[in-house]
Coordinates of N, CA and C in Angstrom, one line a residue:
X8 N 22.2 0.9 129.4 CA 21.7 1.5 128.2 C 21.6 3.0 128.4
X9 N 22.6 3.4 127.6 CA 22.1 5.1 127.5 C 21.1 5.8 127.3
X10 N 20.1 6.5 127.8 CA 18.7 7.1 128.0 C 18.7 7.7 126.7
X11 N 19.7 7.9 125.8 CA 19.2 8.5 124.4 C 20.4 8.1 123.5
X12 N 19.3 7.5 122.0 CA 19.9 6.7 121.3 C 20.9 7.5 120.1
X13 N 21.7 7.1 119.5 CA 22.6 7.9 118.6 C 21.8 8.5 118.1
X14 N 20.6 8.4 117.2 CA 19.1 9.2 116.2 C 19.1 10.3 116.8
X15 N 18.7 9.8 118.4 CA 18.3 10.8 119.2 C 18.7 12.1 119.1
X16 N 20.1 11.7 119.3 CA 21.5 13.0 119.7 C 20.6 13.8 118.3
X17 N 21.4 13.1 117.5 CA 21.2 13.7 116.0 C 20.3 14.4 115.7
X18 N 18.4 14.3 116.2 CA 17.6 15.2 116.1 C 17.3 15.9 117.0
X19 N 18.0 16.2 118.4 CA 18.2 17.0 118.9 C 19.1 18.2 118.3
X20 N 18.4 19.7 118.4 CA 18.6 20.9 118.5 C 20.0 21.1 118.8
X21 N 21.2 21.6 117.9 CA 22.4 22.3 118.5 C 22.2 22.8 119.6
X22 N 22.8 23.0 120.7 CA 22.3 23.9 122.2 C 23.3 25.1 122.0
X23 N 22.4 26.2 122.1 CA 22.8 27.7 122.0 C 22.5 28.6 123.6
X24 N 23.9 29.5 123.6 CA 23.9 29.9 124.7 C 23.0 31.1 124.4
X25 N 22.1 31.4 125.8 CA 21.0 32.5 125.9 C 22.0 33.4 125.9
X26 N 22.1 34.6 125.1 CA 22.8 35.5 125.6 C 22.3 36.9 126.7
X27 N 21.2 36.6 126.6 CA 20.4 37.6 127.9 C 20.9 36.8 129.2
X28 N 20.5 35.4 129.5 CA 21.1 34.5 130.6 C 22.5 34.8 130.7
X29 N 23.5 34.8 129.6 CA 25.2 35.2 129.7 C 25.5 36.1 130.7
X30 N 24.5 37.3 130.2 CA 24.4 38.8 130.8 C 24.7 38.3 132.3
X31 N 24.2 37.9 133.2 CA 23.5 38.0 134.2 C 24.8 36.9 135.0
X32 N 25.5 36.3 134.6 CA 26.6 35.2 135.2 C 27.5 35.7 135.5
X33 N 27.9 36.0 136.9 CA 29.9 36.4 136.9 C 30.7 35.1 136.7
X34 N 32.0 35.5 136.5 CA 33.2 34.9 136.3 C 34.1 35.2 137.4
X35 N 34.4 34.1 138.3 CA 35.8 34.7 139.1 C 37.0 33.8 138.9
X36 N 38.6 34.8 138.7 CA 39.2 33.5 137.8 C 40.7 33.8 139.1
X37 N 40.8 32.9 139.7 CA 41.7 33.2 140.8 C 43.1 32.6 140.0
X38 N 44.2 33.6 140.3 CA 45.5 33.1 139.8 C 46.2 33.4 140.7
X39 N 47.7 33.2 140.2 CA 49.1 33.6 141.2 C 49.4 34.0 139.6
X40 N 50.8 35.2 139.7 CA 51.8 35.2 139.1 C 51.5 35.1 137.2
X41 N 50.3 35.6 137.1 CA 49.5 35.0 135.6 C 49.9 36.3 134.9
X42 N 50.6 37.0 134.7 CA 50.7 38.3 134.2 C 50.8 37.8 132.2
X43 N 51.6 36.5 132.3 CA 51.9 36.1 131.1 C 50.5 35.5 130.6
X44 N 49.7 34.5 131.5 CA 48.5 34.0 130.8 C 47.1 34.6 130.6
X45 N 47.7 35.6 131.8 CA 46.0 36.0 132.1 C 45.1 36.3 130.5
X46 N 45.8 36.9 130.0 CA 45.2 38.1 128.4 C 44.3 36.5 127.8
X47 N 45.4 35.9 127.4 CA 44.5 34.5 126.8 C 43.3 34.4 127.4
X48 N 43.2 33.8 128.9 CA 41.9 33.7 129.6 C 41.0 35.1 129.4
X49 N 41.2 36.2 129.7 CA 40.2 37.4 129.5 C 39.7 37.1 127.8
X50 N 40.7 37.1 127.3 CA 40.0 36.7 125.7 C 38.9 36.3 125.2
X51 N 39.6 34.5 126.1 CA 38.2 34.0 125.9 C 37.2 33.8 126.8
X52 N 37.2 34.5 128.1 CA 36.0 34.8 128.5 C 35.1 35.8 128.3
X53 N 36.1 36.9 127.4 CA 34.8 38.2 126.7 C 34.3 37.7 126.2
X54 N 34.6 36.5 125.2 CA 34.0 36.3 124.1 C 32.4 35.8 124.6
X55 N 31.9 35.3 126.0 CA 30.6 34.7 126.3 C 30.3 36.1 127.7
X56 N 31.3 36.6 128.2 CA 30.7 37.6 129.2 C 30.6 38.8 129.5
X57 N 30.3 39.3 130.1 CA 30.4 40.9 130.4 C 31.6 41.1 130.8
X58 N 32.0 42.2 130.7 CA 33.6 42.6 131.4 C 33.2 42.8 132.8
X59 N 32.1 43.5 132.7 CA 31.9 43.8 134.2 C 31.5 42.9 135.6
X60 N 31.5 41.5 134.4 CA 31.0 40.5 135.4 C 32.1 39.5 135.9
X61 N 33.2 40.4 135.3 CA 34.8 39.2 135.3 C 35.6 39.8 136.8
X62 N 35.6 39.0 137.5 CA 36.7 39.3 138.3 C 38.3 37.9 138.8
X63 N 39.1 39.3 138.5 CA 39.9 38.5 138.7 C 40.9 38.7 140.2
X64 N 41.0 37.4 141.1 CA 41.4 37.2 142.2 C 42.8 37.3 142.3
X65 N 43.7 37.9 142.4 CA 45.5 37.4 141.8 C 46.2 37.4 143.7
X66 N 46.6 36.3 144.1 CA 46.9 36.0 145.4 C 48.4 36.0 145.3
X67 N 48.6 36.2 146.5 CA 50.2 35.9 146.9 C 51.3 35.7 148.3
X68 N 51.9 35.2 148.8 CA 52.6 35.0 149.6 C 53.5 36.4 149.6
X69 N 52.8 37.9 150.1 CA 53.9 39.0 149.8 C 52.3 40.1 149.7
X70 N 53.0 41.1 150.3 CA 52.3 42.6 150.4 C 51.7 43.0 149.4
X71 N 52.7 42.7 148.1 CA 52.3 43.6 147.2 C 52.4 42.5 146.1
X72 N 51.6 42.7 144.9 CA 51.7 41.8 143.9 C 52.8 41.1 143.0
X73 N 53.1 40.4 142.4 CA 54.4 39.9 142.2 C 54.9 39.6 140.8
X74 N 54.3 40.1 140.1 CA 54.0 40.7 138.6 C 52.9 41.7 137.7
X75 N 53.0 41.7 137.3 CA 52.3 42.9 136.2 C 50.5 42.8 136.0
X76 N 50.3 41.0 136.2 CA 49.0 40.6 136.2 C 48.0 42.1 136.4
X77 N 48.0 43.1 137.2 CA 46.9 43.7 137.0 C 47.5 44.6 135.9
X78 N 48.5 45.2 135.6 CA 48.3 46.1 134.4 C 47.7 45.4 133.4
X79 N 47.6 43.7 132.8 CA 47.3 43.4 131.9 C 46.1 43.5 131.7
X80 N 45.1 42.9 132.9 CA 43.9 43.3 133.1 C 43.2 44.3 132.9
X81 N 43.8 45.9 133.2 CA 43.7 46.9 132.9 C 43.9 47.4 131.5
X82 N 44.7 46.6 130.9 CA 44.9 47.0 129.2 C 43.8 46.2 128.7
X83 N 43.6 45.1 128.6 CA 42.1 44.1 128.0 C 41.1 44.9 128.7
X84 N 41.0 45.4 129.6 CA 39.7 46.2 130.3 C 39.7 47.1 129.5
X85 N 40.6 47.9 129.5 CA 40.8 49.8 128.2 C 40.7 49.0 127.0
X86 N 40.8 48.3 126.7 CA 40.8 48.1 124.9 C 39.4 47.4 125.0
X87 N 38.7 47.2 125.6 CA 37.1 46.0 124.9 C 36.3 47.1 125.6
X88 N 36.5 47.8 127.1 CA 35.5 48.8 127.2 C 35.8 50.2 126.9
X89 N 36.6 50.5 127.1 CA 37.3 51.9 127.5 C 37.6 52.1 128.3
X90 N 37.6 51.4 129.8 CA 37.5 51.8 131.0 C 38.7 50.8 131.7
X91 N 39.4 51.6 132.3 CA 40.2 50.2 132.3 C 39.8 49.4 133.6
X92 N 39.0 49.8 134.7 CA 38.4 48.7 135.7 C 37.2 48.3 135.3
X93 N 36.7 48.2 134.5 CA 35.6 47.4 134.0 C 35.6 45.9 134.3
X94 N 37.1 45.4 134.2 CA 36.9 43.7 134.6 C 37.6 44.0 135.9
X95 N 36.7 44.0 137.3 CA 37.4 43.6 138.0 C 38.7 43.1 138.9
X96 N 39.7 44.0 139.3 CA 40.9 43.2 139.7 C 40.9 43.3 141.2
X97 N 41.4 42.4 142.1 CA 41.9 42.3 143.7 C 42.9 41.5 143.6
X98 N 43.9 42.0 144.7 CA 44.8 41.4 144.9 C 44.7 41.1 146.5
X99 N 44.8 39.9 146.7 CA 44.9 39.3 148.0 C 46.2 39.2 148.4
X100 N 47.1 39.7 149.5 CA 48.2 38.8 149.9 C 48.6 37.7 150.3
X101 N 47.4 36.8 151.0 CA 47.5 35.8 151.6 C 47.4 34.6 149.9
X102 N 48.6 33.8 150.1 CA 48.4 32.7 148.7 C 47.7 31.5 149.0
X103 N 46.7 31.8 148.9 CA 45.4 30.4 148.8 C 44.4 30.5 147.9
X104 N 44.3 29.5 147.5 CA 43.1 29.3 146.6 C 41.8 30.1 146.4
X105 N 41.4 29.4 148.0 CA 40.2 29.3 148.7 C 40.0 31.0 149.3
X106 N 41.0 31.3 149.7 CA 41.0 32.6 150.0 C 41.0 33.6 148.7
X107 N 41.3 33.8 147.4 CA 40.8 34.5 145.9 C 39.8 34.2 146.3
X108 N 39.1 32.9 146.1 CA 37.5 32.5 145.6 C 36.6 33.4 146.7
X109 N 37.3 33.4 148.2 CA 36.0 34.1 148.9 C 36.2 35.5 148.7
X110 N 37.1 36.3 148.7 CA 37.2 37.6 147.8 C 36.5 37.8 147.0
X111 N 36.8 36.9 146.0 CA 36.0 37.3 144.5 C 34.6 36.9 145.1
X112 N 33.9 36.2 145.9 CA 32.7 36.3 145.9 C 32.0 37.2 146.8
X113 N 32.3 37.8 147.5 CA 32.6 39.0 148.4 C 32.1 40.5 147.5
X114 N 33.1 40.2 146.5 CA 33.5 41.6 146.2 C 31.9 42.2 145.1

């Protein structure tokens, strides 16, 4: 039996995000090669976060980055703050997952 009945749901309160709580949450969004998707994802992560709390991880098998992914970041950064590092960018060369995530939580 589910702990709450259909009625229930229904007189339960819509749930609204705290936006002072929002404030206070980073984002770390590890990619490869996202130069094409990343803008979508930043989009809709402004829409609930700070720019300054977005970091983005972009990894690779290679020295130097392997598309444009951080100029994009830089242009969504310049156009919502003014600034264009405001959201966070690192580039890792080693291509792992696990290795963005501990970067971005590092940084």
């Amino acid at each position: 039996r589910s702990p709450l009945s259909p009625a229930d749901v229904h007189a339960t309160p819509a749930f609204r995000n705290d936006p002072a709580f929002l404030k206070r949450i980073g984002v770390m969004v590890p990619c490869h090669r996202s130069a094409e998707e990343i803008g979508a994802t930043l989009n809709s992560l402004l829409l609930y976060f700070e720019p300054e709390n977005i970091v983005v991880c972009d990894n690779a098998n290679s020295l130097t980055p392997m598309d444009d992914t951080a100029g994009r970041v830089a242009e969504i950064s310049e156009r919502v703050t003014g600034d264009y590092q405001a959201i966070k960018y690192i580039f890792i060369p080693e291509g792992h997952k696990t290795q963005a995530l501990c970067f971005g939580a590092l940084s």
